[in-house]
Amino acid sequence: MDPDAVAKAFVEHYYSTFDANRAGLATLYQDGSMLTFEGQKIMGSQNIVAKLTGLPFQQCQHQISTVDCQPSGPAGGMLVFVSGNLQLAGEQHALKFSQMFQLMPTAQGSLFVLNDIFRLNYA
Amino acid sequence: MDPDAVAKAFVEHYYSTFDANRAGLATLYQDGSMLTFEGQKIMGSQNIVAKLTGLPFQQCQHQISTVDCQPSGPAGGMLVFVSGNLQLAGEQHALKFSQMFQLMPTAQGSLFVLNDIFRLNYA
């Protein structure tokens, strides 16, 4: 399958899950997964989802501006780089963000997030 | 050595070389290196440096806002995620950018850029 199409499908799935049911992201991470969220380092699916579900807003909507991807090494990994806007409920202005993922194949042939780095882009 | 310190040292070296002598970046890439620059995919040190030296501005200055890093897989790689501002000579306003690198160890024990994805963050 076309890597760009895989990356785009992953990104759409990730952010639609984030916006509808953040706890549902647990299936996309594993015990060895790493998240760096605004500089805070968190490891493991359970801790990562606790961080994401504990963010101090209830409703949000991600709007994707760009998705870039590259293959990553011989193990079938993929690097995905996203830029976009994050609209929080009740806020007038959207926040710009950038995020990168390294996706790796699972034993079942799907993909999981091994690495995840998120930053807001302040104006 | 502390991975965060390695990442920060790499980032400072990369952008100071970019701003002073873009052709000098050639030593940081190898034949298998990949750059995605504003969506354009380029492969190999020679092509990458040709792209960077051919950008339509002469003088520029990168100012780094954030540097995040994570280990990447068993081969000793490192993911580095940067956000910052890019000031072009003669332009009033700086451009915001985000960039990610995957660094891999060389046979000589230093690091080279295997993956590089660059995006401007338009307001």
PDB file of C-alpha atoms in Angstrom:
ATOM      1  CA  MET A   1       0.000   0.000   0.000  1.00  0.00           C
ATOM      2  CA  ASP A   2       1.136   3.554  -0.711  1.00  0.00           C
ATOM      3  CA  PRO A   3       2.968   4.856   2.409  1.00  0.00           C
ATOM      4  CA  ASP A   4       1.485   8.337   2.018  1.00  0.00           C
ATOM      5  CA  ALA A   5      -2.011   6.833   2.004  1.00  0.00           C
ATOM      6  CA  VAL A   6      -1.194   4.744   5.092  1.00  0.00           C
ATOM      7  CA  ALA A   7       0.136   7.830   6.891  1.00  0.00           C
ATOM      8  CA  LYS A   8      -2.918   9.869   5.971  1.00  0.00           C
ATOM      9  CA  ALA A   9      -5.280   7.098   7.111  1.00  0.00           C
ATOM     10  CA  PHE A  10      -3.416   6.766  10.398  1.00  0.00           C
ATOM     11  CA  VAL A  11      -3.535  10.524  11.020  1.00  0.00           C
ATOM     12  CA  GLU A  12      -7.265  10.705  10.294  1.00  0.00           C
ATOM     13  CA  HIS A  13      -7.925   7.750  12.587  1.00  0.00           C
ATOM     14  CA  TYR A  14      -5.702   9.118  15.359  1.00  0.00           C
ATOM     15  CA  TYR A  15      -7.231  12.588  15.537  1.00  0.00           C
ATOM     16  CA  SER A  16     -10.819  11.511  15.031  1.00  0.00           C
ATOM     17  CA  THR A  17     -10.333   9.080  17.937  1.00  0.00           C
ATOM     18  CA  PHE A  18      -8.659  11.825  19.997  1.00  0.00           C
ATOM     19  CA  ASP A  19     -11.544  14.217  19.375  1.00  0.00           C
ATOM     20  CA  ALA A  20     -14.336  11.666  19.966  1.00  0.00           C
ATOM     21  CA  ASN A  21     -12.967   9.344  22.664  1.00  0.00           C
ATOM     22  CA  ARG A  22      -9.429   9.957  23.901  1.00  0.00           C
ATOM     23  CA  ALA A  23      -9.396   6.740  25.965  1.00  0.00           C
ATOM     24  CA  GLY A  24      -9.747   4.844  22.697  1.00  0.00           C
ATOM     25  CA  LEU A  25      -6.174   5.846  21.793  1.00  0.00           C
ATOM     26  CA  ALA A  26      -4.904   3.159  24.214  1.00  0.00           C
ATOM     27  CA  THR A  27      -5.009   0.546  21.464  1.00  0.00           C
ATOM     28  CA  LEU A  28      -2.572   2.583  19.334  1.00  0.00           C
ATOM     29  CA  TYR A  29       0.226   2.560  21.955  1.00  0.00           C
ATOM     30  CA  GLN A  30       2.164  -0.277  23.596  1.00  0.00           C
ATOM     31  CA  ASP A  31       4.185  -0.654  26.812  1.00  0.00           C
ATOM     32  CA  GLY A  32       7.369   0.579  25.143  1.00  0.00           C
ATOM     33  CA  SER A  33       5.701   3.607  23.540  1.00  0.00           C
ATOM     34  CA  MET A  34       7.033   7.073  24.334  1.00  0.00           C
ATOM     35  CA  LEU A  35       5.206  10.409  24.335  1.00  0.00           C
ATOM     36  CA  THR A  36       6.897  13.781  24.779  1.00  0.00           C
ATOM     37  CA  PHE A  37       4.070  16.252  25.320  1.00  0.00           C
ATOM     38  CA  GLU A  38       5.139  19.892  25.489  1.00  0.00           C
ATOM     39  CA  GLY A  39       8.474  18.680  26.859  1.00  0.00           C
ATOM     40  CA  GLN A  40       7.042  16.200  29.392  1.00  0.00           C
ATOM     41  CA  LYS A  41       8.240  12.624  28.849  1.00  0.00           C
ATOM     42  CA  ILE A  42       5.755   9.800  29.419  1.00  0.00           C
ATOM     43  CA  MET A  43       6.212   6.094  28.720  1.00  0.00           C
ATOM     44  CA  GLY A  44       3.774   3.228  28.195  1.00  0.00           C
ATOM     45  CA  SER A  45       0.262   3.048  26.790  1.00  0.00           C
ATOM     46  CA  GLN A  46      -1.450   3.376  30.179  1.00  0.00           C
ATOM     47  CA  ASN A  47       0.519   6.456  31.264  1.00  0.00           C
ATOM     48  CA  ILE A  48       0.206   8.071  27.849  1.00  0.00           C
ATOM     49  CA  VAL A  49      -3.566   7.688  27.746  1.00  0.00           C
ATOM     50  CA  ALA A  50      -3.813   8.912  31.358  1.00  0.00           C
ATOM     51  CA  LYS A  51      -1.934  12.037  30.264  1.00  0.00           C
ATOM     52  CA  LEU A  52      -4.103  12.606  27.198  1.00  0.00           C
ATOM     53  CA  THR A  53      -7.428  11.998  28.945  1.00  0.00           C
ATOM     54  CA  GLY A  54      -6.285  14.233  31.810  1.00  0.00           C
ATOM     55  CA  LEU A  55      -5.624  17.283  29.645  1.00  0.00           C
ATOM     56  CA  PRO A  56      -7.563  20.262  31.011  1.00  0.00           C
ATOM     57  CA  PHE A  57     -10.210  20.476  28.314  1.00  0.00           C
ATOM     58  CA  GLN A  58     -13.168  18.298  27.457  1.00  0.00           C
ATOM     59  CA  GLN A  59     -13.939  18.868  23.829  1.00  0.00           C
ATOM     60  CA  CYS A  60     -11.491  19.599  21.062  1.00  0.00           C
ATOM     61  CA  GLN A  61     -11.187  19.350  17.324  1.00  0.00           C
ATOM     62  CA  HIS A  62      -7.980  18.786  15.367  1.00  0.00           C
ATOM     63  CA  GLN A  63      -7.780  20.205  11.863  1.00  0.00           C
ATOM     64  CA  ILE A  64      -4.888  18.800   9.828  1.00  0.00           C
ATOM     65  CA  SER A  65      -2.875  21.106   7.564  1.00  0.00           C
ATOM     66  CA  THR A  66      -0.030  18.849   6.357  1.00  0.00           C
ATOM     67  CA  VAL A  67       0.980  15.179   6.628  1.00  0.00           C
ATOM     68  CA  ASP A  68       4.475  14.064   5.583  1.00  0.00           C
ATOM     69  CA  CYS A  69       5.896  10.567   5.879  1.00  0.00           C
ATOM     70  CA  GLN A  70       9.156   8.711   5.334  1.00  0.00           C
ATOM     71  CA  PRO A  71      10.139   5.067   5.762  1.00  0.00           C
ATOM     72  CA  SER A  72      12.178   4.451   8.907  1.00  0.00           C
ATOM     73  CA  GLY A  73      14.750   1.684   8.863  1.00  0.00           C
ATOM     74  CA  PRO A  74      14.624  -1.994   7.983  1.00  0.00           C
ATOM     75  CA  ALA A  75      11.990  -2.986  10.572  1.00  0.00           C
ATOM     76  CA  GLY A  76       9.134  -1.528   8.509  1.00  0.00           C
ATOM     77  CA  GLY A  77       8.673   1.591  10.587  1.00  0.00           C
ATOM     78  CA  MET A  78       7.289   4.862   9.295  1.00  0.00           C
ATOM     79  CA  LEU A  79       7.860   8.445  10.379  1.00  0.00           C
ATOM     80  CA  VAL A  80       4.806  10.697  10.182  1.00  0.00           C
ATOM     81  CA  PHE A  81       4.988  14.465  10.620  1.00  0.00           C
ATOM     82  CA  VAL A  82       1.801  16.478  11.093  1.00  0.00           C
ATOM     83  CA  SER A  83       0.991  20.170  11.341  1.00  0.00           C
ATOM     84  CA  GLY A  84      -2.431  21.549  12.066  1.00  0.00           C
ATOM     85  CA  ASN A  85      -4.778  23.507  14.275  1.00  0.00           C
ATOM     86  CA  LEU A  86      -6.361  22.498  17.558  1.00  0.00           C
ATOM     87  CA  GLN A  87      -9.667  24.116  18.435  1.00  0.00           C
ATOM     88  CA  LEU A  88     -10.703  23.845  22.078  1.00  0.00           C
ATOM     89  CA  ALA A  89     -14.375  24.208  23.034  1.00  0.00           C
ATOM     90  CA  GLY A  90     -15.128  27.727  24.229  1.00  0.00           C
ATOM     91  CA  GLU A  91     -11.900  29.229  22.882  1.00  0.00           C
ATOM     92  CA  GLN A  92     -12.073  31.842  20.158  1.00  0.00           C
ATOM     93  CA  HIS A  93      -8.767  31.065  18.466  1.00  0.00           C
ATOM     94  CA  ALA A  94      -7.368  27.716  17.388  1.00  0.00           C
ATOM     95  CA  LEU A  95      -3.885  26.690  18.562  1.00  0.00           C
ATOM     96  CA  LYS A  96      -1.302  25.680  15.980  1.00  0.00           C
ATOM     97  CA  PHE A  97       0.501  22.410  16.663  1.00  0.00           C
ATOM     98  CA  SER A  98       3.124  20.101  15.188  1.00  0.00           C
ATOM     99  CA  GLN A  99       3.411  16.428  16.036  1.00  0.00           C
ATOM    100  CA  MET A 100       5.566  13.537  14.905  1.00  0.00           C
ATOM    101  CA  PHE A 101       4.984   9.811  15.204  1.00  0.00           C
ATOM    102  CA  GLN A 102       7.118   6.798  14.559  1.00  0.00           C
ATOM    103  CA  LEU A 103       4.786   3.925  13.651  1.00  0.00           C
ATOM    104  CA  MET A 104       5.965   0.324  13.848  1.00  0.00           C
ATOM    105  CA  PRO A 105       4.261  -2.852  12.650  1.00  0.00           C
ATOM    106  CA  THR A 106       2.537  -4.983  15.274  1.00  0.00           C
ATOM    107  CA  ALA A 107       2.742  -8.770  15.305  1.00  0.00           C
ATOM    108  CA  GLN A 108      -0.789  -8.711  13.856  1.00  0.00           C
ATOM    109  CA  GLY A 109       0.258  -6.599  10.869  1.00  0.00           C
ATOM    110  CA  SER A 110      -1.267  -3.307  11.917  1.00  0.00           C
ATOM    111  CA  LEU A 111       0.696  -0.299  13.189  1.00  0.00           C
ATOM    112  CA  PHE A 112       1.325   1.063  16.666  1.00  0.00           C
ATOM    113  CA  VAL A 113       2.868   4.328  17.878  1.00  0.00           C
ATOM    114  CA  LEU A 114       6.394   3.754  19.210  1.00  0.00           C
ATOM    115  CA  ASN A 115       7.347   7.451  19.357  1.00  0.00           C
ATOM    116  CA  ASP A 116       5.137  10.527  19.683  1.00  0.00           C
ATOM    117  CA  ILE A 117       6.337  14.117  20.136  1.00  0.00           C
ATOM    118  CA  PHE A 118       3.804  16.953  20.394  1.00  0.00           C
ATOM    119  CA  ARG A 119       4.355  20.708  20.503  1.00  0.00           C
ATOM    120  CA  LEU A 120       2.092  23.711  20.319  1.00  0.00           C
ATOM    121  CA  ASN A 121       3.487  26.387  17.983  1.00  0.00           C
ATOM    122  CA  TYR A 122       2.998  29.621  19.837  1.00  0.00           C
ATOM    123  CA  ALA A 123       2.757  32.769  17.759  1.00  0.00           C
TER     124      ALA A 123
ATOM    125  CA  MET B   1      26.239  10.938  27.132  1.00  0.00           C
ATOM    126  CA  ASP B   2      22.875  12.473  27.964  1.00  0.00           C
ATOM    127  CA  PRO B   3      20.613  12.118  24.876  1.00  0.00           C
ATOM    128  CA  ASP B   4      19.055  15.549  25.420  1.00  0.00           C
ATOM    129  CA  ALA B   5      22.522  17.114  25.445  1.00  0.00           C
ATOM    130  CA  VAL B   6      23.451  15.212  22.259  1.00  0.00           C
ATOM    131  CA  ALA B   7      20.250  16.390  20.550  1.00  0.00           C
ATOM    132  CA  LYS B   8      20.830  19.996  21.595  1.00  0.00           C
ATOM    133  CA  ALA B   9      24.445  19.895  20.405  1.00  0.00           C
ATOM    134  CA  PHE B  10      23.381  18.426  17.070  1.00  0.00           C
ATOM    135  CA  VAL B  11      20.685  21.070  16.594  1.00  0.00           C
ATOM    136  CA  GLU B  12      23.072  23.918  17.390  1.00  0.00           C
ATOM    137  CA  HIS B  13      25.662  22.487  14.996  1.00  0.00           C
ATOM    138  CA  TYR B  14      23.106  21.886  12.242  1.00  0.00           C
ATOM    139  CA  TYR B  15      21.580  25.362  12.213  1.00  0.00           C
ATOM    140  CA  SER B  16      24.822  27.262  12.755  1.00  0.00           C
ATOM    141  CA  THR B  17      26.230  25.383   9.738  1.00  0.00           C
ATOM    142  CA  PHE B  18      23.030  26.069   7.772  1.00  0.00           C
ATOM    143  CA  ASP B  19      23.226  29.785   8.516  1.00  0.00           C
ATOM    144  CA  ALA B  20      26.988  30.150   7.897  1.00  0.00           C
ATOM    145  CA  ASN B  21      27.733  27.673   5.081  1.00  0.00           C
ATOM    146  CA  ARG B  22      24.874  25.528   3.805  1.00  0.00           C
ATOM    147  CA  ALA B  23      27.181  23.412   1.613  1.00  0.00           C
ATOM    148  CA  GLY B  24      28.872  22.260   4.817  1.00  0.00           C
ATOM    149  CA  LEU B  25      25.739  20.279   5.698  1.00  0.00           C
ATOM    150  CA  ALA B  26      26.821  17.621   3.161  1.00  0.00           C
ATOM    151  CA  THR B  27      28.863  15.821   5.809  1.00  0.00           C
ATOM    152  CA  LEU B  28      25.739  15.331   7.967  1.00  0.00           C
ATOM    153  CA  TYR B  29      23.832  13.344   5.312  1.00  0.00           C
ATOM    154  CA  GLN B  30      24.598  10.060   3.535  1.00  0.00           C
ATOM    155  CA  ASP B  31      23.466   8.448   0.270  1.00  0.00           C
ATOM    156  CA  GLY B  32      20.429   6.860   1.941  1.00  0.00           C
ATOM    157  CA  SER B  33      19.336  10.065   3.680  1.00  0.00           C
ATOM    158  CA  MET B  34      15.880  11.452   2.994  1.00  0.00           C
ATOM    159  CA  LEU B  35      14.632  15.039   3.150  1.00  0.00           C
ATOM    160  CA  THR B  36      11.017  16.090   2.797  1.00  0.00           C
ATOM    161  CA  PHE B  37      11.097  19.868   2.388  1.00  0.00           C
ATOM    162  CA  GLU B  38       7.691  21.546   2.323  1.00  0.00           C
ATOM    163  CA  GLY B  39       6.294  18.316   0.874  1.00  0.00           C
ATOM    164  CA  GLN B  40       9.039  17.778  -1.727  1.00  0.00           C
ATOM    165  CA  LYS B  41      10.883  14.472  -1.341  1.00  0.00           C
ATOM    166  CA  ILE B  42      14.641  14.436  -1.955  1.00  0.00           C
ATOM    167  CA  MET B  43      17.077  11.567  -1.413  1.00  0.00           C
ATOM    168  CA  GLY B  44      20.839  11.394  -0.968  1.00  0.00           C
ATOM    169  CA  SER B  45      23.373  13.823   0.495  1.00  0.00           C
ATOM    170  CA  GLN B  46      24.234  15.441  -2.840  1.00  0.00           C
ATOM    171  CA  ASN B  47      20.613  16.112  -3.848  1.00  0.00           C
ATOM    172  CA  ILE B  48      19.691  17.299  -0.369  1.00  0.00           C
ATOM    173  CA  VAL B  49      22.518  19.819  -0.216  1.00  0.00           C
ATOM    174  CA  ALA B  50      21.727  20.968  -3.767  1.00  0.00           C
ATOM    175  CA  LYS B  51      18.165  21.649  -2.606  1.00  0.00           C
ATOM    176  CA  LEU B  52      19.259  23.516   0.526  1.00  0.00           C
ATOM    177  CA  THR B  53      21.932  25.613  -1.184  1.00  0.00           C
ATOM    178  CA  GLY B  54      19.462  26.387  -3.985  1.00  0.00           C
ATOM    179  CA  LEU B  55      16.808  27.864  -1.718  1.00  0.00           C
ATOM    180  CA  PRO B  56      15.892  31.356  -2.941  1.00  0.00           C
ATOM    181  CA  PHE B  57      17.556  33.345  -0.193  1.00  0.00           C
ATOM    182  CA  GLN B  58      21.190  34.023   0.618  1.00  0.00           C
ATOM    183  CA  GLN B  59      21.336  34.852   4.280  1.00  0.00           C
ATOM    184  CA  CYS B  60      19.202  33.444   7.030  1.00  0.00           C
ATOM    185  CA  GLN B  61      19.237  32.911  10.754  1.00  0.00           C
ATOM    186  CA  HIS B  62      17.513  30.098  12.641  1.00  0.00           C
ATOM    187  CA  GLN B  63      16.393  30.762  16.188  1.00  0.00           C
ATOM    188  CA  ILE B  64      15.507  27.595  18.118  1.00  0.00           C
ATOM    189  CA  SER B  65      12.478  27.588  20.428  1.00  0.00           C
ATOM    190  CA  THR B  66      12.254  23.917  21.497  1.00  0.00           C
ATOM    191  CA  VAL B  67      14.271  20.709  21.071  1.00  0.00           C
ATOM    192  CA  ASP B  68      12.750  17.340  22.028  1.00  0.00           C
ATOM    193  CA  CYS B  69      14.376  13.949  21.570  1.00  0.00           C
ATOM    194  CA  GLN B  70      13.548  10.280  21.992  1.00  0.00           C
ATOM    195  CA  PRO B  71      15.554   7.100  21.401  1.00  0.00           C
ATOM    196  CA  SER B  72      14.578   5.310  18.208  1.00  0.00           C
ATOM    197  CA  GLY B  73      14.878   1.566  18.103  1.00  0.00           C
ATOM    198  CA  PRO B  74      17.703  -0.874  18.854  1.00  0.00           C
ATOM    199  CA  ALA B  75      20.150   0.493  16.254  1.00  0.00           C
ATOM    200  CA  GLY B  76      21.052   3.485  18.427  1.00  0.00           C
ATOM    201  CA  GLY B  77      19.034   6.034  16.498  1.00  0.00           C
ATOM    202  CA  MET B  78      17.580   9.205  17.919  1.00  0.00           C
ATOM    203  CA  LEU B  79      14.536  11.242  16.973  1.00  0.00           C
ATOM    204  CA  VAL B  80      14.935  15.001  17.299  1.00  0.00           C
ATOM    205  CA  PHE B  81      12.027  17.418  16.994  1.00  0.00           C
ATOM    206  CA  VAL B  82      12.677  21.152  16.656  1.00  0.00           C
ATOM    207  CA  SER B  83      10.508  24.247  16.567  1.00  0.00           C
ATOM    208  CA  GLY B  84      11.780  27.730  15.965  1.00  0.00           C
ATOM    209  CA  ASN B  85      11.887  30.857  13.854  1.00  0.00           C
ATOM    210  CA  LEU B  86      13.647  31.480  10.575  1.00  0.00           C
ATOM    211  CA  GLN B  87      14.680  35.041   9.803  1.00  0.00           C
ATOM    212  CA  LEU B  88      15.513  35.753   6.165  1.00  0.00           C
ATOM    213  CA  ALA B  89      17.713  38.732   5.284  1.00  0.00           C
ATOM    214  CA  GLY B  90      15.611  41.715   4.236  1.00  0.00           C
ATOM    215  CA  GLU B  91      12.338  40.276   5.579  1.00  0.00           C
ATOM    216  CA  GLN B  92      10.565  42.098   8.379  1.00  0.00           C
ATOM    217  CA  HIS B  93       8.948  39.070  10.012  1.00  0.00           C
ATOM    218  CA  ALA B  94      10.485  35.736  10.940  1.00  0.00           C
ATOM    219  CA  LEU B  95       8.873  32.515   9.674  1.00  0.00           C
ATOM    220  CA  LYS B  96       7.916  29.829  12.161  1.00  0.00           C
ATOM    221  CA  PHE B  97       9.097  26.319  11.334  1.00  0.00           C
ATOM    222  CA  SER B  98       9.054  22.771  12.683  1.00  0.00           C
ATOM    223  CA  GLN B  99      11.557  20.105  11.697  1.00  0.00           C
ATOM    224  CA  MET B 100      12.252  16.538  12.674  1.00  0.00           C
ATOM    225  CA  PHE B 101      15.386  14.464  12.244  1.00  0.00           C
ATOM    226  CA  GLN B 102      16.191  10.837  12.738  1.00  0.00           C
ATOM    227  CA  LEU B 103      19.885  10.579  13.582  1.00  0.00           C
ATOM    228  CA  MET B 104      21.751   7.296  13.234  1.00  0.00           C
ATOM    229  CA  PRO B 105      25.270   6.362  14.326  1.00  0.00           C
ATOM    230  CA  THR B 106      27.958   6.300  11.662  1.00  0.00           C
ATOM    231  CA  ALA B 107      30.630   3.590  11.485  1.00  0.00           C
ATOM    232  CA  GLN B 108      32.979   6.181  13.006  1.00  0.00           C
ATOM    233  CA  GLY B 109      30.774   6.716  16.026  1.00  0.00           C
ATOM    234  CA  SER B 110      29.345  10.115  15.143  1.00  0.00           C
ATOM    235  CA  LEU B 111      25.782  10.728  13.947  1.00  0.00           C
ATOM    236  CA  PHE B 112      24.279  11.316  10.516  1.00  0.00           C
ATOM    237  CA  VAL B 113      20.819  12.427   9.405  1.00  0.00           C
ATOM    238  CA  LEU B 114      18.842   9.496   7.992  1.00  0.00           C
ATOM    239  CA  ASN B 115      15.470  11.291   7.982  1.00  0.00           C
ATOM    240  CA  ASP B 116      14.685  15.003   7.790  1.00  0.00           C
ATOM    241  CA  ILE B 117      11.228  16.561   7.462  1.00  0.00           C
ATOM    242  CA  PHE B 118      10.829  20.351   7.347  1.00  0.00           C
ATOM    243  CA  ARG B 119       7.683  22.476   7.368  1.00  0.00           C
ATOM    244  CA  LEU B 120       6.990  26.155   7.705  1.00  0.00           C
ATOM    245  CA  ASN B 121       4.116  26.841  10.116  1.00  0.00           C
ATOM    246  CA  TYR B 122       2.026  29.441   8.384  1.00  0.00           C
ATOM    247  CA  ALA B 123      -0.082  31.683  10.574  1.00  0.00           C
TER     248      ALA B 123
END
